[in-house]
Amino acid sequence: MNAPVAETRKFEAEVAQVLHLVTHSLYSHKEIFLRELISNASDACDKLRFESIAHPELLVGGGELHIDVSWNPEARTVTISDNGIGMTRDEVIANIGTIASSGTKRFLEAMSGEQKADARLIGQFGVGFYSAFVVADKVTVRSRHAGAPASEGVQWESDGKGEYSLEQVELPESGTSVVLHLKTDEDEFLKRWQLRSLITKYSDHVAFPIRMPVEKDDKPTDEWETINAASALWTKPKSEISDEDYQSFYKSLGHDFNDALAWTHNRVEGSQSFTTLLYLPSQPPFDLMMGGRDERKGLKLYIKRVFIMDAAEELLPNYLRFVRGVVDADDLPLNVSREILQQNRQLERIKAACVKRVLDLIEKLARDEPEKFATFYKAFGNTLKEGISEDANNRERIAKLLRFASTKGEGTQQTVSLDDYIGRMAIGQEAIWYITADSYAAAFGSPQLEAFKAKGIEVLLMFDRIDEWMIGSLSEYEGKKLKSAAKGDVPLDDADKAKQEEATKEAEPLLKKLKELLGDRIGDVKVSARLTDSPSCLALSDYEMAPHLARLLREAGQDMPESKPTLEINPQHALVKRVETETDEAKAKDLATLLLEQAEISAGAQLPDPSAFVQRMNRVLLG
Ligand code: ADP
Ligand code: MG
């Protein structure tokens, strides 16, 4: 240890930026500082309790972990202290002076641009400590790591403006205390009832006792009183827990300011006993789609009420990564490590139970609470779709929960289930028809749907990015095949088939002419059974990728095999007839090429040469 005893350091540039953002934009929610600091104290107690399993000597003074909140009207300070794990000098520097976690960086990225700093993001990104500077113009942290000698205490102090000082100090007890020197107009936090009501509101279900000094003659005394419920909420019987309790516990999990949408609380008894309390948020967290994958927080694993770790990855499949909550297992070894967890049989069973509970809950919403289900689906429907390929065992259950727009639905709204669809299938209809495209308009307007519309066959309209990929894993539902209206054959009755054959025979010379005119830009030309109004469309084989997707992948830099499309034409259409009768070779070629290009455009494909297309169109327009 040859670090200097006292020194002044500059915050990393990003920390200064975060501080500025947090203090200036959180003003309307300034009381959250207390929740954030108590949450840090509670984390520190959790960590020490976990460490003490292997090293019981770390628990000193009777071993009761607690969090103390006190105020001093003369000094105008509020102090939050804990006897948890504490920090070494290096940890203080790493955790509150630099960008310790990737959280801070992501927070900044999320905050830059149009986005206004939003209170609900603070806890989520792990920048909670800095909320102290919303109400304080100076913050003093004193900390001593559990197990370190009294002489190795460290004092950190800053006005939150760019620098902080560090000093080695003597601290009689391990743990951390955070002293807030309040700004001049923050006197409201010097009142016991005010602090107390905030603790009840935000931190009642913190699992450690939160204590406050008893007050006498408007002054704090030396006597301490526990003011929170301090019980692990999930261990109580459901009948003793109110909705408010559930909601306040949800918020104390520390990732969301909004109410939870719904929850499921269960105890499994038997050869393996465990409790799960799982919540569906009402809004997607900021980083569900972006950074959410590499650092998943939100599901805490406890073993016999001892917090072990954030174990969302071990306890939930990826497609349920929006779920928050607690799993408390009775029978796992307390010294379990992440590596052991990953191959633990018992854990596999707990994971399966979590999945089942969550799917039960979503099904219940779909059945009994359509508005809540709609909120859920809007927020997480696309994430849930990943389960179709990720979770083959539950594919049918997940598919039942999916909702789509449809040619018989309510406009762009995604409200039609596969069961709705099957319930109104025409007599003799065998498949569930769908089409994928870039947008609702592109899907609904696809020329490929014309015959379906004319025959009154419903087609599901899929236009979310993930749909094309998802549908690759959903070839069947309730014994019915899912088929793309843009691929393969269209459903024809015998009369249709006869007509189709006749039309093809009649169009033979036309087909031959088109093949010659279009040369190697196409694989084949056919008379379409899909078209009633449009002159042409593309038809894909069952295994071909939708053109809009192929375009996206190409744009993303993937090498896609060139495939030559099959062009389908409608011989009744005036434009097609013009190709047939046009004797000027150059003009006929322009017309034929435009038939192909308009089919490519409406399928969302990429035109190989857009400027040639424009010139061609202008030639034809000018006659
Ligand atoms: P987060 O809690 O999400 O990590 P914070 O900004 O709230 O982000 O805290 C930053 C880090 O500072 C914590 O991860 C922890 O390592 C450390 N820390 C803060 N408060 C305490 C405390 N009371 N005891 C021990 N460590 C703490
Ligand atoms: Mg925190």
Coordinates of N, CA and C and ligand atoms in Angstrom, one line a residue, residues 36-45 47 80-82 84-87 91-92 94-96 100-101 104 122-131 141-143 175-178 254-255 297, ligand 1:
E36 N -32.3 5.3 -4.2 CA -31.1 4.8 -4.8 C -30.0 4.5 -3.8
L37 N -29.9 5.3 -2.8 CA -28.8 5.1 -1.8 C -29.2 4.0 -0.9
I38 N -30.4 3.8 -0.5 CA -30.8 2.7 0.3 C -30.7 1.4 -0.5
S39 N -31.0 1.5 -1.8 CA -30.8 0.3 -2.7 C -29.3 -0.1 -2.7
N40 N -28.4 0.8 -2.8 CA -27.0 0.5 -2.8 C -26.6 -0.1 -1.4
A41 N -27.1 0.4 -0.3 CA -26.8 -0.1 1.0 C -27.3 -1.5 1.1
S42 N -28.5 -1.7 0.6 CA -29.1 -3.1 0.6 C -28.3 -4.1 -0.2
D43 N -27.8 -3.6 -1.4 CA -26.9 -4.5 -2.2 C -25.7 -4.8 -1.4
A44 N -25.1 -3.8 -0.7 CA -23.9 -4.1 0.1 C -24.1 -5.1 1.2
C45 N -25.3 -5.0 1.8 CA -25.7 -6.0 2.9 C -25.8 -7.4 2.3
K47 N -24.4 -8.5 -0.3 CA -23.0 -9.0 -0.7 C -22.3 -9.6 0.6
I80 N -26.9 8.2 5.1 CA -27.4 6.8 4.9 C -26.2 5.9 5.1
S81 N -26.3 5.0 6.1 CA -25.2 4.2 6.4 C -25.6 2.7 6.5
D82 N -24.6 1.8 6.2 CA -24.9 0.4 6.3 C -23.7 -0.3 6.8
G84 N -22.7 -3.2 5.6 CA -22.5 -4.2 4.5 C -21.1 -4.4 4.2
I85 N -20.9 -4.7 2.9 CA -19.5 -5.2 2.5 C -18.5 -4.1 2.5
G86 N -18.9 -2.8 2.3 CA -17.9 -1.7 2.3 C -17.1 -1.7 1.0
M87 N -16.2 -0.7 0.9 CA -15.3 -0.6 -0.3 C -13.9 -0.3 0.2
E91 N -11.7 0.3 -4.8 CA -13.1 0.1 -5.2 C -13.9 1.5 -5.2
V92 N -13.6 2.3 -4.2 CA -14.2 3.6 -4.2 C -13.9 4.4 -5.5
A94 N -12.9 3.0 -8.4 CA -13.5 2.3 -9.5 C -15.0 2.5 -9.6
N95 N -15.7 2.5 -8.4 CA -17.2 2.4 -8.4 C -17.8 3.8 -8.5
I96 N -17.2 4.8 -7.9 CA -17.9 6.1 -7.9 C -17.1 7.2 -8.5
A100 N -17.3 2.7 -13.9 CA -17.1 1.3 -13.4 C -17.8 0.3 -14.3
S101 N -19.0 0.6 -14.5 CA -19.8 -0.4 -15.3 C -20.1 0.2 -16.7
T104 N -22.8 3.2 -17.1 CA -22.7 4.6 -17.2 C -22.6 5.1 -18.7
I122 N -32.6 5.9 -14.4 CA -31.5 6.0 -13.5 C -31.1 4.7 -12.9
G123 N -32.1 4.0 -12.3 CA -31.8 2.8 -11.6 C -31.3 1.7 -12.6
Q124 N -32.0 1.8 -13.8 CA -31.7 0.8 -14.8 C -30.3 0.8 -15.3
F125 N -29.7 2.0 -15.3 CA -28.4 2.0 -15.9 C -27.2 2.0 -14.9
G126 N -27.6 1.8 -13.6 CA -26.5 1.8 -12.6 C -25.8 3.1 -12.4
V127 N -26.5 4.2 -12.4 CA -25.9 5.5 -12.1 C -26.6 6.1 -10.9
G128 N -27.2 5.2 -10.0 CA -28.0 5.7 -8.9 C -27.2 6.6 -7.9
F129 N -26.0 6.2 -7.7 CA -25.2 7.0 -6.7 C -25.2 8.5 -6.9
Y130 N -25.1 8.8 -8.2 CA -25.0 10.2 -8.6 C -26.3 11.0 -8.3
S131 N -27.4 10.3 -8.1 CA -28.6 11.1 -7.7 C -28.4 11.8 -6.4
V141 N -18.4 10.3 1.4 CA -18.6 8.8 1.6 C -17.5 8.3 2.4
R142 N -17.8 7.6 3.5 CA -16.8 6.9 4.3 C -17.0 5.4 4.2
S143 N -16.0 4.7 3.9 CA -16.2 3.3 3.7 C -15.0 2.5 4.2
G175 N -18.2 -1.1 6.6 CA -19.5 -0.7 5.9 C -19.3 0.7 5.3
T176 N -20.4 1.3 5.0 CA -20.3 2.5 4.2 C -21.3 3.5 4.8
S177 N -20.9 4.8 4.9 CA -21.9 5.8 5.2 C -21.8 6.9 4.1
V178 N -22.9 7.4 3.7 CA -23.0 8.5 2.7 C -23.6 9.7 3.4
G254 N -35.8 -2.3 -8.5 CA -34.8 -1.3 -8.9 C -34.6 -1.1 -10.4
H255 N -35.6 -1.5 -11.2 CA -35.4 -1.3 -12.6 C -36.5 -0.5 -13.3
K297 N -30.3 -8.0 -16.2 CA -30.6 -7.9 -14.8 C -32.1 -8.1 -14.6
Ligands
ADP1 P1 -25.4 0.3 -9.2 O1 -25.9 0.3 -7.8 O2 -26.5 0.1 -10.3 O3 -24.2 -0.5 -9.5 P2 -24.7 3.0 -8.4 O4 -24.3 4.3 -9.1 O5 -25.9 3.1 -7.5 O6 -24.9 1.9 -9.5 O7 -23.5 2.5 -7.5 C1 -22.2 2.3 -8.1 C2 -21.4 1.3 -7.3 O8 -20.9 1.9 -6.2 C3 -22.1 0.1 -6.9 O9 -22.2 -0.9 -7.8 C4 -21.2 -0.4 -5.7 O10 -20.1 -1.2 -6.2 C5 -20.7 0.9 -5.2 N1 -21.5 1.3 -4.0 C6 -22.4 2.3 -3.9 N2 -22.9 2.4 -2.7 C7 -22.3 1.4 -1.9 C8 -22.4 1.0 -0.5 N3 -23.3 1.6 0.3 N4 -21.7 0.0 -0.2 C9 -20.8 -0.6 -1.0 N5 -20.6 -0.3 -2.3 C10 -21.4 0.7 -2.8

